[in-house]
Amino acid sequence: MTSFNPSTDLLDLKGKVALVSGGSSGIGLETVRFLAQVGALVYMGARNESRATGAIAELEHDGLQPGNGEIRYFDLDLNNPRDVKVAGEAFLEREKRLDLLIHNAGIVSTNTKPGRDGVVENVTVNYIGPFLLTQILLPLLKKTAREPSSDVRVIYVSSACHVNYCMLL
Ligand SMILES: NC(=O)c1ccc[n+]([C@@H]2O[C@H](COP(=O)([O-])OP(=O)(O)OC[C@H]3O[C@@H](n4cnc5c(N)ncnc54)[C@H](OP(=O)(O)O)[C@@H]3O)[C@@H](O)[C@H]2O)c1
């Protein structure tokens, strides 16, 4: 297996735009950090604005200078498809390109009570929300893919949870 060190192996991403869901904590936060460090404009998708802006302030304090990339808060709650639609359309208004759409947010919830659309939150957050967001942003992703030197990606951070112990929770 080839090893990958994000501190040294990431390419220069100046001029590129990324959107990372669940970007204010855990793996998403570190993803935001590394992408911004190599020059990307990174939208930190998060459902809690104060947590997100606090995380951005910490990342900037850790050494993100202007020109080294930029991080912006982006309001994104995947648990309600209507909110996802509003968020996706707002992104289209705000940005002229999108190079990396990283679906990092994910939950393992024991809540089996269906939400207002009759779907449990595990399904809404992990599947329906990311699918809908991708559909809405697809025209922008395709447009960016036609730009010179582009390398557009849609990335899902997944889990083996569905095949092992998490099923028993
Ligand atoms: N850590 C592991 O060992 C591991 C292993 C396999 C797979 N993964 C996958 O890696 C990804 C990140 O995991 P992690 O360990 O960094 O988990 P984490 O720390 O729990 O982060 C999950 C992120 O998802 C966000 N999120 C939860 N519900 C959301 C919603 N309704 N709308 C928008 N965002 C929401 C959380 O936001 P809040 O901060 O607002 O809660 C948080 O930022 C997940 O997809 C997970 O399944 C992780």
Coordinates of N, CA, C and O in Angstrom, one line a residue, residues 160-161 163-169:
A160 N -16.7 1.3 7.2 CA -17.1 -0.1 7.1 C -18.2 -0.4 8.1 O -18.6 -1.6 8.3
C161 N -18.8 0.6 8.8 CA -19.7 0.5 9.8 C -21.0 -0.4 9.4 O -21.5 -1.1 10.2
V163 N -21.2 -2.9 7.6 CA -21.1 -4.3 7.5 C -20.6 -5.0 8.8 O -20.5 -6.2 8.9
N164 N -20.3 -4.2 9.8 CA -19.9 -4.8 11.0 C -20.6 -4.4 12.3 O -21.8 -4.2 12.3
Y165 N -19.9 -4.1 13.3 CA -20.5 -3.9 14.6 C -21.6 -2.8 14.7 O -22.5 -2.9 15.5
C166 N -21.4 -1.8 13.9 CA -22.4 -0.7 14.0 C -23.8 -1.2 13.8 O -24.8 -0.5 14.3
M167 N -24.0 -2.2 13.0 CA -25.3 -2.8 12.8 C -25.9 -3.2 14.1 O -27.2 -3.4 14.2
L168 N -25.1 -3.5 15.1 CA -25.6 -4.1 16.3 C -26.0 -3.0 17.3 O -26.5 -3.3 18.4
L169 N -25.7 -1.8 17.0 CA -25.9 -0.7 18.0 C -27.4 -0.6 18.4 O -28.2 -0.8 17.6

